[in-house]
Amino acid sequence: MNFYEANITCIKKSLLPTFLWLNNNTSNDNNLALSTSKNKTLRSKFDRSYQKGIIDKNTKLYIIIGSNLGYGISALLANTDSLSKVVVIEPNPQILKACLSLNDYTKYINIKRLFFLPPDRHIISKFFDTLTPYIRYSKIKIHIDVPSSKLNGTYLKLKDLVKSIIEQKILYINTSINMQEIFVKNELLNFNRVFKDRGLFPLKKDYRNLIGVIIGAGPSLDSKLPLLMEFKNKALFVTAFQTLPALFKFKFQPHIAMAIDPSKILMQVYEKVDMDYLKSIPLFYSPMVDPEVIKKYPGSRYSVWTYGGIGTYINRNKDIIIDTKGNVSIALIKILHELGIKKFLLVGMDLAWHDKKTHATGHHASNYDFFYNPDKHLKFKNMYNKTIYSSPQYILAARELEDYIKNNDLEVYNLYGGGIILEQTINIENKQAIEILKAFDDSELKNFLRSLNSDITKRNYVPKIRLYSKEWIISLNHFEKRIIKLFKKLKNNQMQIRKAYIDLHLFLLQHPIYKMYLYTEILEISKYIFIKDYYSLKDLANTREIIKTIKHKVKEVDATLKNIAKAP
């Protein structure tokens, strides 16, 4: 019996990218897929590790590299609990089609226990964003199917790719947990200022004859920037706020600076540059930036809402909203692209270093000598076959930048300075960069800057926000009484307790502002839904502490916003 049509129908509903990949890369002839099942390498052995070697009661996320003919996957599903997830990544579409033809997976696909993914880094990365509780709280097993691995080296490379993606997700989740409260607190404190400062939404246009020069803070900036400064009247030069001291020593003023860092370390910039130097540089800033940094800035200010904050849900139709991924240069490329610019030149975008100097002179991080630590740093070879060093954060930024360029069909040149080799960019030398900038005239740049400084960027609205802390606290009190009662008969009420946690989780997700401030608490509650298979009295104590924190936070949000909140 052939199960392909039934399986692929379910996959189409749950994971459209996988359906499209299979549809575009396989023959409609099911006999061809079934003939693949006669491959001796695939059929010669059954990988017994599916039954014993990788199964662990503390593991809730299994990532399988290589579907084989599917028998091992079936064994894994049959021998793991109902809360576990199995993600299968098969690079050969014909083998995956054979696997789906030989096994009925419809039950597991429909209940979202089994997922099939194509070997596409962007699709894989985006999918794992949906499994945050599993990545945060569960043990994860990445298993390469042994018979499949003998076919070619693709499977081993795919395993390394998946491992890298998971490590990046863990880093991102940990950073979010550590920083989310600071992000949202800063946003709340900046809220009134955001709507008094200018916005960028009215600037959206097609600037096809304008190139954006993104100035990074890598070590190569010291030698590369002087070559390009004479072209300030032909291209839009933009940089990070914390990179300004590195430009100040050249007396070079970019057209725009941007700040996204929520920490007070940005205040150090004011100690290294003159206020007169800053006055004529417009500042783009995320409302997550420390309020003191923004308040002190002497030039014109433009607020830009960023994902992960409360602005994600308030101003979608009236403001530009970007996902910075924690990197200012990426944020600038995304903003300028949103405004209509599609050509870019990267300068000082090394994302790596080769000696003790990790940043351009003047940057606050340039004061420290680098010492290699294998637990924190990564080694690579650059384009000149020279050993360079980088960090997981920089590699995450590089991959994000590559994906964004690819998915948006941007034309990006990289004035290569010996750092990470960025895929999707065109690496160029000094002479080529000069020739590229010479080719542009000043008319489009003048139009852009004229619009930037005009009245069209002035905001004329304040969002209407209704606050619900009183109602929320009443509901949370009711939930607390309910959960306490259920825990009194712990053994008999396991299913009812899980249902209570599901109800609480849905409740916490309903308010767009509160839920951003409650990121950690919502994640904690999700553990009781997706990871825990049996509850104990310790879980009740922890839950009551979470509820106590939630009550405090919603009161804090209301107290901060009450002056601008207007009930409909």
Short mmCIF file of N, CA and C in Angstrom, two decimals, residues 479-480 483-488 490 497 501 504 521 524-525 527-528 532 535-550:
data_model
loop_
_atom_site.label_atom_id
_atom_site.label_comp_id
_atom_site.label_asym_id
_atom_site.label_seq_id
_atom_site.Cartn_x
_atom_site.Cartn_y
_atom_site.Cartn_z
N PHE A 479 -7.52 31.82 39.11
CA PHE A 479 -6.70 30.71 38.64
C PHE A 479 -5.91 30.09 39.79
N GLU A 480 -5.36 30.95 40.64
CA GLU A 480 -4.55 30.45 41.75
C GLU A 480 -5.38 29.57 42.69
N ILE A 483 -5.92 26.18 40.87
CA ILE A 483 -4.77 25.30 40.78
C ILE A 483 -4.43 24.71 42.15
N ILE A 484 -4.61 25.51 43.21
CA ILE A 484 -4.37 25.00 44.58
C ILE A 484 -5.32 23.85 44.88
N LYS A 485 -6.58 24.02 44.50
CA LYS A 485 -7.58 22.98 44.74
C LYS A 485 -7.24 21.70 43.99
N LEU A 486 -6.79 21.85 42.73
CA LEU A 486 -6.44 20.68 41.92
C LEU A 486 -5.23 19.94 42.49
N PHE A 487 -4.27 20.68 43.01
CA PHE A 487 -3.07 20.04 43.55
C PHE A 487 -3.33 19.30 44.86
N LYS A 488 -4.47 19.54 45.49
CA LYS A 488 -4.79 18.82 46.73
C LYS A 488 -5.04 17.33 46.46
N LEU A 490 -3.51 15.53 43.86
CA LEU A 490 -2.50 15.59 42.80
C LEU A 490 -2.54 14.39 41.86
N ILE A 497 -4.95 19.48 35.80
CA ILE A 497 -3.87 20.46 36.05
C ILE A 497 -3.26 20.92 34.73
N TYR A 501 -3.12 24.77 33.15
CA TYR A 501 -1.93 25.46 32.63
C TYR A 501 -2.16 25.95 31.19
N LEU A 504 -4.20 29.06 31.41
CA LEU A 504 -3.39 30.20 31.87
C LEU A 504 -2.49 30.71 30.76
N GLU A 521 7.90 34.60 32.09
CA GLU A 521 6.83 33.89 32.82
C GLU A 521 6.00 33.01 31.88
N GLU A 524 7.99 29.99 31.14
CA GLU A 524 7.96 29.08 32.29
C GLU A 524 6.66 28.26 32.32
N ILE A 525 5.54 28.92 32.06
CA ILE A 525 4.26 28.21 32.05
C ILE A 525 4.21 27.19 30.92
N LYS A 527 6.48 25.37 29.89
CA LYS A 527 7.18 24.14 30.31
C LYS A 527 6.21 23.12 30.89
N TYR A 528 5.20 23.63 31.63
CA TYR A 528 4.24 22.72 32.27
C TYR A 528 3.26 22.11 31.28
N LYS A 532 6.62 18.93 30.87
CA LYS A 532 6.33 18.13 32.07
C LYS A 532 5.28 17.05 31.77
N TYR A 535 3.11 16.16 37.36
CA TYR A 535 3.25 17.33 38.23
C TYR A 535 3.47 16.91 39.69
N SER A 536 4.23 17.74 40.42
CA SER A 536 4.50 17.50 41.84
C SER A 536 4.19 18.78 42.62
N LEU A 537 4.20 18.69 43.95
CA LEU A 537 3.91 19.86 44.79
C LEU A 537 4.92 20.99 44.58
N LYS A 538 6.12 20.62 44.19
CA LYS A 538 7.14 21.63 43.89
C LYS A 538 6.68 22.53 42.75
N ASP A 539 5.96 21.95 41.79
CA ASP A 539 5.45 22.73 40.65
C ASP A 539 4.41 23.75 41.10
N LEU A 540 3.61 23.41 42.10
CA LEU A 540 2.62 24.35 42.62
C LEU A 540 3.31 25.56 43.24
N ALA A 541 4.32 25.33 44.04
CA ALA A 541 5.05 26.43 44.69
C ALA A 541 5.66 27.35 43.63
N ASN A 542 6.25 26.76 42.61
CA ASN A 542 6.87 27.55 41.55
C ASN A 542 5.82 28.34 40.77
N THR A 543 4.67 27.71 40.52
CA THR A 543 3.59 28.38 39.78
C THR A 543 3.07 29.59 40.56
N ARG A 544 2.92 29.46 41.85
CA ARG A 544 2.44 30.58 42.66
C ARG A 544 3.43 31.76 42.65
N GLU A 545 4.72 31.44 42.61
CA GLU A 545 5.73 32.50 42.50
C GLU A 545 5.63 33.21 41.15
N ILE A 546 5.38 32.42 40.09
CA ILE A 546 5.22 33.00 38.75
C ILE A 546 4.02 33.94 38.72
N ILE A 547 2.91 33.51 39.30
CA ILE A 547 1.69 34.33 39.33
C ILE A 547 1.93 35.63 40.11
N LYS A 548 2.65 35.52 41.19
CA LYS A 548 2.98 36.71 41.99
C LYS A 548 3.77 37.72 41.15
N THR A 549 4.74 37.23 40.38
CA THR A 549 5.54 38.09 39.51
C THR A 549 4.68 38.72 38.43
N ILE A 550 3.77 37.93 37.85
CA ILE A 550 2.89 38.44 36.79
C ILE A 550 2.04 39.59 37.32
#
